[in-house]
PDB file of C-alpha atoms and ligand atoms in Angstrom:
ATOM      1  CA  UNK A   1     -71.008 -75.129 -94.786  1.00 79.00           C
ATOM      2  CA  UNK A   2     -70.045 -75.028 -91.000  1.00 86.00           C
ATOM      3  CA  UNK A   3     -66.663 -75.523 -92.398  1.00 95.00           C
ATOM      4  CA  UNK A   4     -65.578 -72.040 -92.863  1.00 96.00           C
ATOM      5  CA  UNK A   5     -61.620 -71.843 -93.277  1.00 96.00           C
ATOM      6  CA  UNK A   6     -57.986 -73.713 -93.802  1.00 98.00           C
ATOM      7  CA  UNK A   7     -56.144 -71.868 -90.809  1.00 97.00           C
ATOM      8  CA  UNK A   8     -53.065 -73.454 -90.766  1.00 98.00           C
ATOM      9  CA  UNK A   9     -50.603 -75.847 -91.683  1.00 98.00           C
ATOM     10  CA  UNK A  10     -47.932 -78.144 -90.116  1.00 98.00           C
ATOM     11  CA  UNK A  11     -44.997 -79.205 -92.656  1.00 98.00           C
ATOM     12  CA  UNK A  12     -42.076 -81.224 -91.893  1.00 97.00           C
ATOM     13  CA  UNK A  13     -38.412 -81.019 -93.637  1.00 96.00           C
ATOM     14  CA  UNK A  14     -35.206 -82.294 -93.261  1.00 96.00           C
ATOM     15  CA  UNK A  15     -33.545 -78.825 -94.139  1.00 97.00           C
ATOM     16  CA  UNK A  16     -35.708 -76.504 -91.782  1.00 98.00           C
ATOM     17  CA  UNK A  17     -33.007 -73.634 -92.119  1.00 98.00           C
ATOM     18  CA  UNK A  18     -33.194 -73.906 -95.512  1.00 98.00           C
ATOM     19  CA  UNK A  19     -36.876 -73.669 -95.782  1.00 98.00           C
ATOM     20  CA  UNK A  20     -37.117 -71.160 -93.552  1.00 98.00           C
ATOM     21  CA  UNK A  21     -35.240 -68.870 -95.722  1.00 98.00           C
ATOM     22  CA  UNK A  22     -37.356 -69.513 -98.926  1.00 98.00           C
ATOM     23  CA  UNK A  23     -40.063 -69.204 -97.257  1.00 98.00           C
ATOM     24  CA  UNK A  24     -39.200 -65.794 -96.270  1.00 98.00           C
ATOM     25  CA  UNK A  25     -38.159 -64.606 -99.470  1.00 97.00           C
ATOM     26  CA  UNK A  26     -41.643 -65.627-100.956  1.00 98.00           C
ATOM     27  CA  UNK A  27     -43.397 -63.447 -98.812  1.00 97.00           C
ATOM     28  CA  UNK A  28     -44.412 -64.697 -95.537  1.00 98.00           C
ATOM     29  CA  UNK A  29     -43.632 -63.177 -92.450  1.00 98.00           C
ATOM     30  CA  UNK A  30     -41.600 -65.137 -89.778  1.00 98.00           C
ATOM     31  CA  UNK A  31     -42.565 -63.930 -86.784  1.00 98.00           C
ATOM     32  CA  UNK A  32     -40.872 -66.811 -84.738  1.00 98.00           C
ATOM     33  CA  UNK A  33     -38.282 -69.148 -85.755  1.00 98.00           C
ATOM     34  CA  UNK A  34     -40.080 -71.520 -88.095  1.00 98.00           C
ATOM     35  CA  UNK A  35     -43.874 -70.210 -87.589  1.00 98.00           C
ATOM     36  CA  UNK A  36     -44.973 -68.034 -90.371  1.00 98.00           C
ATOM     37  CA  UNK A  37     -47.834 -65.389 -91.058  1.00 98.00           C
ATOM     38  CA  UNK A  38     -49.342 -64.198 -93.948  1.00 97.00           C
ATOM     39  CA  UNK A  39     -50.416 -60.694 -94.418  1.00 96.00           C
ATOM     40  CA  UNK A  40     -54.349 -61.806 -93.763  1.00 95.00           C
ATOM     41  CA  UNK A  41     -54.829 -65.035 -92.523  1.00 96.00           C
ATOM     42  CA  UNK A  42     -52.054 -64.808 -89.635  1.00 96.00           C
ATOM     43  CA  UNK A  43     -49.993 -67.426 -88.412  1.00 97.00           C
ATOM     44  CA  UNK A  44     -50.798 -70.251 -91.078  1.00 98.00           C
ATOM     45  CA  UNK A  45     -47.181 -72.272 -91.619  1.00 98.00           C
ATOM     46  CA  UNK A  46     -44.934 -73.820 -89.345  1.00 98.00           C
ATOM     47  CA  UNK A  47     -42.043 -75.377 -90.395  1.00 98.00           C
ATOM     48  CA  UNK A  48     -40.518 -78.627 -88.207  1.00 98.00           C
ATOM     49  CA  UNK A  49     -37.915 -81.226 -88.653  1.00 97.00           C
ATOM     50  CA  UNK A  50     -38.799 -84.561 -90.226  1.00 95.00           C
ATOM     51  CA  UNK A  51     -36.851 -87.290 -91.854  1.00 91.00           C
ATOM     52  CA  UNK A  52     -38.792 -86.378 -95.581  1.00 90.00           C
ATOM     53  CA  UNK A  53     -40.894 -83.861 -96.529  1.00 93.00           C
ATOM     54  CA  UNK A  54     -44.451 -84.054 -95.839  1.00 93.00           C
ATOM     55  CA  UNK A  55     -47.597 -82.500 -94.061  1.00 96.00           C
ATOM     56  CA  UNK A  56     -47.686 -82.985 -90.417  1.00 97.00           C
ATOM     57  CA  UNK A  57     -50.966 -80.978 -89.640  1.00 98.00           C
ATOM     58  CA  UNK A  58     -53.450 -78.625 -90.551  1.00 97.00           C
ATOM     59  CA  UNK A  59     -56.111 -76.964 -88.058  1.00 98.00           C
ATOM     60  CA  UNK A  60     -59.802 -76.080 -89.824  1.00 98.00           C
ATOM     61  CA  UNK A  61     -61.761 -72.953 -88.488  1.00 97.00           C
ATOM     62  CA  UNK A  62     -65.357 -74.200 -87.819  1.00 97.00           C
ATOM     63  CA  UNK A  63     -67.983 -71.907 -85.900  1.00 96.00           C
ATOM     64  CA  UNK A  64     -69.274 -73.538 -82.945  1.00 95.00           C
ATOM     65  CA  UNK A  65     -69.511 -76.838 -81.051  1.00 96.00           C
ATOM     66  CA  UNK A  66     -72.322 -78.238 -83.014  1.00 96.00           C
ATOM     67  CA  UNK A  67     -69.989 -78.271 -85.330  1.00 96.00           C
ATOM     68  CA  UNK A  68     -67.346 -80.439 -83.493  1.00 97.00           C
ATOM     69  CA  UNK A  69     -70.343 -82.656 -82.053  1.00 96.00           C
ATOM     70  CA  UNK A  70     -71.158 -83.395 -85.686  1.00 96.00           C
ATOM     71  CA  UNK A  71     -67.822 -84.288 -86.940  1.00 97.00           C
ATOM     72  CA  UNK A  72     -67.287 -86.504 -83.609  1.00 97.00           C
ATOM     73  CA  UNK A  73     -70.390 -88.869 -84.653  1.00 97.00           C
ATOM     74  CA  UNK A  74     -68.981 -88.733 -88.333  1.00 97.00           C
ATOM     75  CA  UNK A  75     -65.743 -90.001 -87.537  1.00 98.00           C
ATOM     76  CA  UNK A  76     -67.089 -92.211 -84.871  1.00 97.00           C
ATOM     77  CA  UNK A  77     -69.112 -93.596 -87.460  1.00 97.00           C
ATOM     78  CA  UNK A  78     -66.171 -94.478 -90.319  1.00 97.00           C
ATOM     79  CA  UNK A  79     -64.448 -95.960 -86.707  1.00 96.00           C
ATOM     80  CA  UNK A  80     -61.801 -93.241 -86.651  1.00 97.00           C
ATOM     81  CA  UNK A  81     -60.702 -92.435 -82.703  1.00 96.00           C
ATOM     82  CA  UNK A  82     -60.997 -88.094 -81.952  1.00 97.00           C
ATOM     83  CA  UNK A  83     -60.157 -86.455 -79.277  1.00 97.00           C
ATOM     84  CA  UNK A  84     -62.680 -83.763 -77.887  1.00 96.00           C
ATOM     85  CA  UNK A  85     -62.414 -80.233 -76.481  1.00 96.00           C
ATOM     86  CA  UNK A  86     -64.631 -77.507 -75.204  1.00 94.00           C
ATOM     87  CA  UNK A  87     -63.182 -75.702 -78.624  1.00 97.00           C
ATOM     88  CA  UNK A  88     -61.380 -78.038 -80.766  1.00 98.00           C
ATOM     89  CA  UNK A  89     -61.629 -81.747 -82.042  1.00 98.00           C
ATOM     90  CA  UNK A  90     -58.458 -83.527 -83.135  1.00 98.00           C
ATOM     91  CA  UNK A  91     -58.375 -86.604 -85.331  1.00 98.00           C
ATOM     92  CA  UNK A  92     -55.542 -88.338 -88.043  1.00 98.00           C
ATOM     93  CA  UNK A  93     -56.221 -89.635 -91.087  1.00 96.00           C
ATOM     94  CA  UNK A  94     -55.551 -92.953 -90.854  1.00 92.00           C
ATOM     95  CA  UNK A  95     -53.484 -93.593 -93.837  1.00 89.00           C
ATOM     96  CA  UNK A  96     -50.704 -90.486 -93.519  1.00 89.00           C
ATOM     97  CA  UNK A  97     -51.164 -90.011 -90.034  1.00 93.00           C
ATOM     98  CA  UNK A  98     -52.049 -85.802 -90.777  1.00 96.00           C
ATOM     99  CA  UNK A  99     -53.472 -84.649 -87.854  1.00 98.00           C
ATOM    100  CA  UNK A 100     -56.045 -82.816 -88.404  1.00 98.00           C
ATOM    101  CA  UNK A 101     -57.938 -80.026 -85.862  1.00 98.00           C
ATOM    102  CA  UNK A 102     -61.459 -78.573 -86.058  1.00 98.00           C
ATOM    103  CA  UNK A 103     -61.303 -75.522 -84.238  1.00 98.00           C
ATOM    104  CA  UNK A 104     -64.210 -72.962 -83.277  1.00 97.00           C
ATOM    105  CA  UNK A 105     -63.247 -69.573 -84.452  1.00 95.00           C
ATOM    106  CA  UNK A 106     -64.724 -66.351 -86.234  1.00 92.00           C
ATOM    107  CA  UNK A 107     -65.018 -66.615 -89.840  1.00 91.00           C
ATOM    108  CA  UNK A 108     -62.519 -64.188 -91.265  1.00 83.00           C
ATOM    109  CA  UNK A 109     -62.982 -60.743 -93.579  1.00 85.00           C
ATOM    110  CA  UNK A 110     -60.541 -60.209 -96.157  1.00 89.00           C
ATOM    111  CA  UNK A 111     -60.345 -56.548 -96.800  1.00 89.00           C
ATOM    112  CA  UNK A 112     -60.124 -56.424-100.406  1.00 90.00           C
ATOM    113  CA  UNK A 113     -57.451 -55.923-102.703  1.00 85.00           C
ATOM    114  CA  UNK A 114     -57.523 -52.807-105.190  1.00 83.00           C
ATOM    115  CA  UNK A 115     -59.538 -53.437-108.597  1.00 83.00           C
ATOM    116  CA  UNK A 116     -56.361 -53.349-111.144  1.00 84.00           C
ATOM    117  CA  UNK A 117     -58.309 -51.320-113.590  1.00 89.00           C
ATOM    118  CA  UNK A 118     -57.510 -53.050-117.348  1.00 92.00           C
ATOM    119  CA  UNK A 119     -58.797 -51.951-120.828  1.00 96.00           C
ATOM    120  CA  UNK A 120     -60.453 -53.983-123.080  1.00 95.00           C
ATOM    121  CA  UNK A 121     -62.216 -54.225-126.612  1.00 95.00           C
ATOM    122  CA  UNK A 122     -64.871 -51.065-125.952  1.00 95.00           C
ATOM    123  CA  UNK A 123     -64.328 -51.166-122.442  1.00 94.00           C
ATOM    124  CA  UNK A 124     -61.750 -48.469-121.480  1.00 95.00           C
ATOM    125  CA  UNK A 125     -61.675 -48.265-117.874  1.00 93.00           C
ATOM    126  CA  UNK A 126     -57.854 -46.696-117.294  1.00 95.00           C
ATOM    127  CA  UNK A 127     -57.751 -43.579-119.549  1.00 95.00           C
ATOM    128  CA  UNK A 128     -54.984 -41.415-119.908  1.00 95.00           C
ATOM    129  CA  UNK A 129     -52.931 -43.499-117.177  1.00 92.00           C
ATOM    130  CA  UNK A 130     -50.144 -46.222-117.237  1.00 91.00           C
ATOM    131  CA  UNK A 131     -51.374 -49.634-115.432  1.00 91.00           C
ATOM    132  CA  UNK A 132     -50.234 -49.487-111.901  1.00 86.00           C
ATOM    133  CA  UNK A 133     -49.238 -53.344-112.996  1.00 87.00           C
ATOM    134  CA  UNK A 134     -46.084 -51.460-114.170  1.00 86.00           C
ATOM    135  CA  UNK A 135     -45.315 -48.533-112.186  1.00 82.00           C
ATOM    136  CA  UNK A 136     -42.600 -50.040-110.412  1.00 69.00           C
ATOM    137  CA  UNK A 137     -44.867 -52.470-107.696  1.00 65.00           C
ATOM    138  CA  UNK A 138     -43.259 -54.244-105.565  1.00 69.00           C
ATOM    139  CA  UNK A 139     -43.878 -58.101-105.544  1.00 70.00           C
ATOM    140  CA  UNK A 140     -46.567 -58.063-102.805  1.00 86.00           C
ATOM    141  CA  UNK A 141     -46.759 -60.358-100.007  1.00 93.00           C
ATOM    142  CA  UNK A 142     -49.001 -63.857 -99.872  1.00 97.00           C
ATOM    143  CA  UNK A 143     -52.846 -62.619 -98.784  1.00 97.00           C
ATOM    144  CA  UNK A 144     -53.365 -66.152 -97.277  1.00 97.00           C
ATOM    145  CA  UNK A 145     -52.775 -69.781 -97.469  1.00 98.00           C
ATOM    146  CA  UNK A 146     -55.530 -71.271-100.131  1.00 98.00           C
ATOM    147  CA  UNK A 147     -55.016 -74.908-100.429  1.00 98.00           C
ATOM    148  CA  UNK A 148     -52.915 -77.851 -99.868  1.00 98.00           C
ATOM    149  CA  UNK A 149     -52.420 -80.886-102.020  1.00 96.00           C
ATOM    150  CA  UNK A 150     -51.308 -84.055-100.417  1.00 94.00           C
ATOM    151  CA  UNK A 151     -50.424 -87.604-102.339  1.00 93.00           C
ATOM    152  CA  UNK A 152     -52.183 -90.680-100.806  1.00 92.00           C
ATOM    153  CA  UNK A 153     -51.557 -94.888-101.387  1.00 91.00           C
ATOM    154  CA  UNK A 154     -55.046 -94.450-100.375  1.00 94.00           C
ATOM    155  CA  UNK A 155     -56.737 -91.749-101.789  1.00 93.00           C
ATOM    156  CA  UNK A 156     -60.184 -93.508-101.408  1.00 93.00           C
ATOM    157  CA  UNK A 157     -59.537 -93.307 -97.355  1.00 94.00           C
ATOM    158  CA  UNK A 158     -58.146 -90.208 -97.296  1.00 95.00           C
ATOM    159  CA  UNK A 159     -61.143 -88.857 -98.918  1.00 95.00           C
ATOM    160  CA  UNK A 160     -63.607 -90.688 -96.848  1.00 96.00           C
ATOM    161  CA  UNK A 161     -61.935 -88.916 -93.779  1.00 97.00           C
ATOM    162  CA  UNK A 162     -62.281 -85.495 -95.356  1.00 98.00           C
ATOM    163  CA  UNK A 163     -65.760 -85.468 -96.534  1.00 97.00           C
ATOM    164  CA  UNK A 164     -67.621 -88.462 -94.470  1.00 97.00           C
ATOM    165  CA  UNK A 165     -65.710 -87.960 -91.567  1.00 97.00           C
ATOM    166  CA  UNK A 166     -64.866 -84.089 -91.166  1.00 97.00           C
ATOM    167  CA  UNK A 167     -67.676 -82.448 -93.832  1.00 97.00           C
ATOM    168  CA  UNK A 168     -65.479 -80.801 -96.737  1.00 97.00           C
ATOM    169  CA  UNK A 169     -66.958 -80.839 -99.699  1.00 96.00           C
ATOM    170  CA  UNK A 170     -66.463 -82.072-103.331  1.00 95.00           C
ATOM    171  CA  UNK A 171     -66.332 -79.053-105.613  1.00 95.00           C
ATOM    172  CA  UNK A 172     -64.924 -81.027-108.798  1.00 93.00           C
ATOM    173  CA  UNK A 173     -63.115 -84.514-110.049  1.00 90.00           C
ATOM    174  CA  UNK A 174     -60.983 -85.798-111.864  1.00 87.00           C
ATOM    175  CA  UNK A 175     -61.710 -89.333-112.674  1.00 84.00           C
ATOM    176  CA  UNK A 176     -58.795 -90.176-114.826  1.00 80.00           C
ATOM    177  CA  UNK A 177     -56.268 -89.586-111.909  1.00 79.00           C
ATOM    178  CA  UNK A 178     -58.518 -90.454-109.235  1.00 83.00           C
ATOM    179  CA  UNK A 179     -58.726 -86.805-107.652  1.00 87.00           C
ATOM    180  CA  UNK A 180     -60.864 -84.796-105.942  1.00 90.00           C
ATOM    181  CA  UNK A 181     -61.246 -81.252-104.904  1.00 95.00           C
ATOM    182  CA  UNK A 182     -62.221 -80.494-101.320  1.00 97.00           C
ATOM    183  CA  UNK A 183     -63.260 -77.429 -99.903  1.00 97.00           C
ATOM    184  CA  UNK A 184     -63.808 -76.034 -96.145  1.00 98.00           C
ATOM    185  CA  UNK A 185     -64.992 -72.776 -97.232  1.00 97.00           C
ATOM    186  CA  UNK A 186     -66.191 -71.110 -99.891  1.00 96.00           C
ATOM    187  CA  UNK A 187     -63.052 -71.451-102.072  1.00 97.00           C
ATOM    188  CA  UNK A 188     -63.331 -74.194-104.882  1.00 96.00           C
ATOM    189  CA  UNK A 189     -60.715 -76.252-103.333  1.00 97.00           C
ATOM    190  CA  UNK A 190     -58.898 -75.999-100.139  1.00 98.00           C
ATOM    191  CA  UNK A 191     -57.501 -79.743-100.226  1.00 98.00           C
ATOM    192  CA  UNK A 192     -56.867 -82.098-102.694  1.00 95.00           C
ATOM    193  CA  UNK A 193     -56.244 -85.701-102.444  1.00 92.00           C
ATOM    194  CA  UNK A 194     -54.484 -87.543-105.218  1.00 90.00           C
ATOM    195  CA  UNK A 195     -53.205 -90.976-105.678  1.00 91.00           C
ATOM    196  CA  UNK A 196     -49.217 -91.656-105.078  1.00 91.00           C
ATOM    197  CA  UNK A 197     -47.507 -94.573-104.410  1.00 90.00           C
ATOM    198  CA  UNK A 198     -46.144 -93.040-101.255  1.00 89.00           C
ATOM    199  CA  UNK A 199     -47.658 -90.197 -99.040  1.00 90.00           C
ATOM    200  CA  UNK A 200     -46.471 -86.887 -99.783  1.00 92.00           C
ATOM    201  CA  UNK A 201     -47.241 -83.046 -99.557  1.00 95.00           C
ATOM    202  CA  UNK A 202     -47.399 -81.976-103.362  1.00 96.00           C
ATOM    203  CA  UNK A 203     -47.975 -78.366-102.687  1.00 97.00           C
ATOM    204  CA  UNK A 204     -49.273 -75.421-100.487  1.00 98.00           C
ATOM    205  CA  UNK A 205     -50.591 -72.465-102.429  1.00 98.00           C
ATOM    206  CA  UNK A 206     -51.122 -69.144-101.177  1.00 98.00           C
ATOM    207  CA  UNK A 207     -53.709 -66.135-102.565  1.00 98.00           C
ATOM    208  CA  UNK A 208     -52.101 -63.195-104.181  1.00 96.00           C
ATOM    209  CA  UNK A 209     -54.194 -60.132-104.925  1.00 94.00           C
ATOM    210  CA  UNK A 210     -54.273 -60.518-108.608  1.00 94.00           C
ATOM    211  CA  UNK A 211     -52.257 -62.119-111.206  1.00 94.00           C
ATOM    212  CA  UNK A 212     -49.908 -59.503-111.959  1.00 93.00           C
ATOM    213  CA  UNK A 213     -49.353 -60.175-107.937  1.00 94.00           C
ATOM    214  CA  UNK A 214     -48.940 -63.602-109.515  1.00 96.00           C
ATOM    215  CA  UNK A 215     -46.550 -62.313-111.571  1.00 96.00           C
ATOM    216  CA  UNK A 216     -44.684 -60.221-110.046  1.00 94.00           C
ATOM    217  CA  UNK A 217     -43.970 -62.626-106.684  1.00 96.00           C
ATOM    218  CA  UNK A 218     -42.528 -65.421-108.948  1.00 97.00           C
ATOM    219  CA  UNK A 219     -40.448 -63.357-110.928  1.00 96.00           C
ATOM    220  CA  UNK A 220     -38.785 -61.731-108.325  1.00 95.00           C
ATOM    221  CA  UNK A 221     -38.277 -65.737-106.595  1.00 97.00           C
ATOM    222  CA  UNK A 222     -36.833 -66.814-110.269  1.00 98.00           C
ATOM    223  CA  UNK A 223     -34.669 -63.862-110.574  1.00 97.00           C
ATOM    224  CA  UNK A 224     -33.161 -64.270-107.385  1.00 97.00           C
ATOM    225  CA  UNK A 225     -32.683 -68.385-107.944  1.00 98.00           C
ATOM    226  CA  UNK A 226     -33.944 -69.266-111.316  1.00 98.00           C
ATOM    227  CA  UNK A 227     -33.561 -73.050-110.087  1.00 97.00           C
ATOM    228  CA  UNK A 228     -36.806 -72.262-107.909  1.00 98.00           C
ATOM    229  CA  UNK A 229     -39.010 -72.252-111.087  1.00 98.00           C
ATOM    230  CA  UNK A 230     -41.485 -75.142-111.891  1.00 97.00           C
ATOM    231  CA  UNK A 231     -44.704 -74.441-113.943  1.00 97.00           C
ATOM    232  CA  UNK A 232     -46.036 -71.321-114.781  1.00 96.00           C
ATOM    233  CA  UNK A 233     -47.864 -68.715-115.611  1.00 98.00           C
ATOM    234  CA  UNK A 234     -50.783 -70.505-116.237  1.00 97.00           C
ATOM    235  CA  UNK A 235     -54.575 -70.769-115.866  1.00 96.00           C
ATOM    236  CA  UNK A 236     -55.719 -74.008-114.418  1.00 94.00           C
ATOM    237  CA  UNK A 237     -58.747 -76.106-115.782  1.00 90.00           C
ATOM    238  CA  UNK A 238     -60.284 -76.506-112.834  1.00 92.00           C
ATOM    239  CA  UNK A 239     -60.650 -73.918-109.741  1.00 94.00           C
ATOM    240  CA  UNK A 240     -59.606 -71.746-112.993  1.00 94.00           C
ATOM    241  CA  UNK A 241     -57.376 -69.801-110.697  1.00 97.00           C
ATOM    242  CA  UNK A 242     -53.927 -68.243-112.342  1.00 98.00           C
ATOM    243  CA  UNK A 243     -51.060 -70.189-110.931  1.00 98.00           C
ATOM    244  CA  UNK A 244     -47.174 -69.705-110.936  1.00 98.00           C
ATOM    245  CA  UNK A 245     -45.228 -72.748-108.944  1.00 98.00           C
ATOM    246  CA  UNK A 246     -42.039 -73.096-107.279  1.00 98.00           C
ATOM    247  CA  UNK A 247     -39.967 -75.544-105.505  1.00 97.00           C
ATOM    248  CA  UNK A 248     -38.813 -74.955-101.740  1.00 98.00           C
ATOM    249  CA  UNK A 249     -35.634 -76.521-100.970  1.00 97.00           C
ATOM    250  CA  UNK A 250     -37.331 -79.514 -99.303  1.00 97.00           C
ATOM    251  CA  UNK A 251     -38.939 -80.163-102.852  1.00 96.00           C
ATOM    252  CA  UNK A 252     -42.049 -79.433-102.413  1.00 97.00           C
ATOM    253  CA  UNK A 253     -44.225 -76.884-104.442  1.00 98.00           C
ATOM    254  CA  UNK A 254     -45.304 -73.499-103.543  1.00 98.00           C
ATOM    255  CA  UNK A 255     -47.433 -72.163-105.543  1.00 98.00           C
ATOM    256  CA  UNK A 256     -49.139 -68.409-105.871  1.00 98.00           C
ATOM    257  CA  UNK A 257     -52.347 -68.250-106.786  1.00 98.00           C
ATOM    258  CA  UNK A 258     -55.288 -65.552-107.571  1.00 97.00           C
ATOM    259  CA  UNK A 259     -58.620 -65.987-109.043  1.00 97.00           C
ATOM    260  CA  UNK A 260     -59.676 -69.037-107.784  1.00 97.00           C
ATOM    261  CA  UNK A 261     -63.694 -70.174-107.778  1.00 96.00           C
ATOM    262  CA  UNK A 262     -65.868 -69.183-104.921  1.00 97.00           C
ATOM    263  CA  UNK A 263     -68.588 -71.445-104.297  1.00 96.00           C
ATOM    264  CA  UNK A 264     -71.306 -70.020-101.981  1.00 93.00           C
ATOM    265  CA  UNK A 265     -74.151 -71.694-103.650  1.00 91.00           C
ATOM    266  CA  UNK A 266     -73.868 -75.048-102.621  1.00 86.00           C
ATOM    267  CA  UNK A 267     -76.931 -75.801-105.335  1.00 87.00           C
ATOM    268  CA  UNK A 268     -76.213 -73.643-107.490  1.00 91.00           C
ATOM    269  CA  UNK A 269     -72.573 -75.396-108.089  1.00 92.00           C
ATOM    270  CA  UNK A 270     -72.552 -78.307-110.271  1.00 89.00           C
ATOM    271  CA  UNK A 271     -69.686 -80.561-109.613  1.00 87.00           C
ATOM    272  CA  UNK A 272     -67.740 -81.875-112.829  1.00 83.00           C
ATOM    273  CA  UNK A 273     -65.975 -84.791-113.500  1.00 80.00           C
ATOM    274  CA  UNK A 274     -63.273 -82.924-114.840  1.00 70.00           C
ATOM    275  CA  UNK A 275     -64.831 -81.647-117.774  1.00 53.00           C
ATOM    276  CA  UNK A 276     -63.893 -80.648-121.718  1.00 48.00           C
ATOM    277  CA  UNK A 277     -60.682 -78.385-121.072  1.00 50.00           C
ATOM    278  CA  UNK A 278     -57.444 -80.073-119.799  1.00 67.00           C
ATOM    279  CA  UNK A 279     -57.935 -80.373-115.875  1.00 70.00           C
ATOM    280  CA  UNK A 280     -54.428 -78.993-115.072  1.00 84.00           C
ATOM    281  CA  UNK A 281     -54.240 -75.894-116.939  1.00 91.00           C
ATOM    282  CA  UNK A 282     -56.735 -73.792-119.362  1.00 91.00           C
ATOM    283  CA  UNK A 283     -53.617 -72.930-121.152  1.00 95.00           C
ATOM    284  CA  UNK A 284     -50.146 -71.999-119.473  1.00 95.00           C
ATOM    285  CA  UNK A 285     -46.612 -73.733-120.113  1.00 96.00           C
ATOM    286  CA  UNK A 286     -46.677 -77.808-120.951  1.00 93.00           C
ATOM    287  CA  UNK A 287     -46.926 -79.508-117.729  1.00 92.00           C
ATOM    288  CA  UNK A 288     -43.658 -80.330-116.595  1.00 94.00           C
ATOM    289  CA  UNK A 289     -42.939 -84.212-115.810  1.00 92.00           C
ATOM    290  CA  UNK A 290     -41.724 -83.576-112.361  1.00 92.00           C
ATOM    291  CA  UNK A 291     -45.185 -81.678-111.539  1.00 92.00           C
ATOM    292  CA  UNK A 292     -47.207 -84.718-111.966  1.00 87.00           C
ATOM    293  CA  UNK A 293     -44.297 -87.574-110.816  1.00 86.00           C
ATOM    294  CA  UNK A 294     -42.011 -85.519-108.515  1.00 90.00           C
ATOM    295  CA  UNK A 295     -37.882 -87.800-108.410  1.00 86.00           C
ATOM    296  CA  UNK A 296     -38.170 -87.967-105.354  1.00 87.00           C
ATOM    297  CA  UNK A 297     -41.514 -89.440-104.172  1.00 87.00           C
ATOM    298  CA  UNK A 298     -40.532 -92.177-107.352  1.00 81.00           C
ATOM    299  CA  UNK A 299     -37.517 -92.430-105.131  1.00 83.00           C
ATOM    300  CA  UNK A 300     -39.583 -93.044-102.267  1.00 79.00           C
ATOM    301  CA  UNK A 301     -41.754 -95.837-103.686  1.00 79.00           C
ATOM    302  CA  UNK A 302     -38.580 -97.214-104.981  1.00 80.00           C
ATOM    303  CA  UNK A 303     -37.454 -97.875-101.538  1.00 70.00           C
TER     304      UNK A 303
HETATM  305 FE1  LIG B 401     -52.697 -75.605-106.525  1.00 64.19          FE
END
């Protein structure tokens, strides 16, 4: 996929101080009033004013200008005006008005995380020695932003923009509530579009090293303000990652994730229509109501 990464991300909030502060306690570095890093993927949120909460922007790591050239005739072709640079190519989706920016730059090496060494039925693979999952660790900081999930009055569009228009692909679906999972890269979903009656940013979600990372993150964010808690600790249905989600004080969800599906195959992955288990979690906590019809977005539609 010449697709190779979700860089960054644009939000807007009316309550950027706010924000700002929750978004430092859950791990994220601010190394600028409002732009934030995480510990591998570097800058990757910024956090501006707006009227309601939403997604601004979000910049796509592509490798070369072959790659812009062919995302320039795709858009071109679906009538959508871009804007052209020696190194970048900058469209909006014509529905939400995200900007969105293909950029050329290296693909990016994650060193990786320790191997949490766990026992099991005849495998015993930590003998003689207490799980490091419980010595004391520190909730560890966000690896990287993984995906984003935006609501759409016209999912349909939205998608065609994504995959026609800029090349993600469609790892998995769920047809009952018109969703899709897009990817940029090799993980199983870096985007997903999903019907609302207003647009809307649902969620970010950023890697953790494992789930007792997972773990360890939210609990520390609930113990501190158990308000923050939404949904979790789960295993979802599809992407199977683990996944622990809280609200920011803007109301949208931020989720930690680990585990998630890496598709490097692009034969060898067979994309389901949402298949036998439930689609939102393997097993976990019921699903909360706000998770699927958040007040305020019903506020929203409401006028
Ligand atoms: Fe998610």
């Amino acid at each position: 996929m010449p697709l190779h990464c979700l860089r960054s991300i644009a939000i807007g909030v009316p309550n950027v101080d706010a924000v700002r502060a929750f978004y430092r306690d859950f791990g994220l570095d601010e190394v600028a009033p409002g732009r934030f890093a995480s510990a591998d993927g570097g800058e990757q949120l910024l956090i501006e004013s707006a009227p309601l909460r939403s997604l601004l922007a979000l910049c796509v790591g592509v490798d070369d200008a072959d790659d812009l050239a062919r995302a320039a005739a795709s858009l071109a072709h679906l009538g959508v005006e871009a804007e052209r640079s020696s190194r970048a190519l900058r469209a909006s989706e014509p529905i939400s008005g995200v900007r969105v920016e293909l950029a050329i730059g290296p693909r990016a090496a994650q060193k990786p995380a320790p191997p949490l060494e766990t026992n099991g039925p005849g495998r015993s693979v930590r003998v003689d020695a207490r799980s490091r999952a419980v010595q004391g660790r520190a909730a560890g900081r966000p690896r990287r932003l993984g995906h984003v999930v935006l609501g759409s009055n016209d999912a349909p569009a939205a998608r065609r923009f994504f995959v026609e228009g800029l090349g993600f692909g469609v790892s998995d679906e769920v047809p009952a509530f018109g969703a899709a999972f897009l990817r940029c890269s090799s993980d199983h979903h870096n985007l997903l579009v999903q019907p609302s009656p207003v647009p809307f940013l649902h969620h970010t979600a950023w890697e953790m090293d494992d789930v007792d990372a997972v773990g360890h993150a939210a609990a520390a964010m609930v113990a501190a303000d158990p308000s923050r808690h939404v949904w979790g600790l789960g295993r979802h249905g599809i992407g199977s990652n683990y996944f622990w989600y809280l609200r920011d004080p803007a109301g949208t969800f931020a989720e930690y994730m680990s585990d998630l599906d890496v598709i490097a195959d692009e034969e060898a992955w067979k994309v389901a229509a949402s298949g036998g288990a439930h689609p939102l979690a393997a097993w976990g906590p019921p699903v909360p109501r706000e998770f699927l019809a958040p007040d305020d977005v019903a506020a929203l539609a409401r006028g």
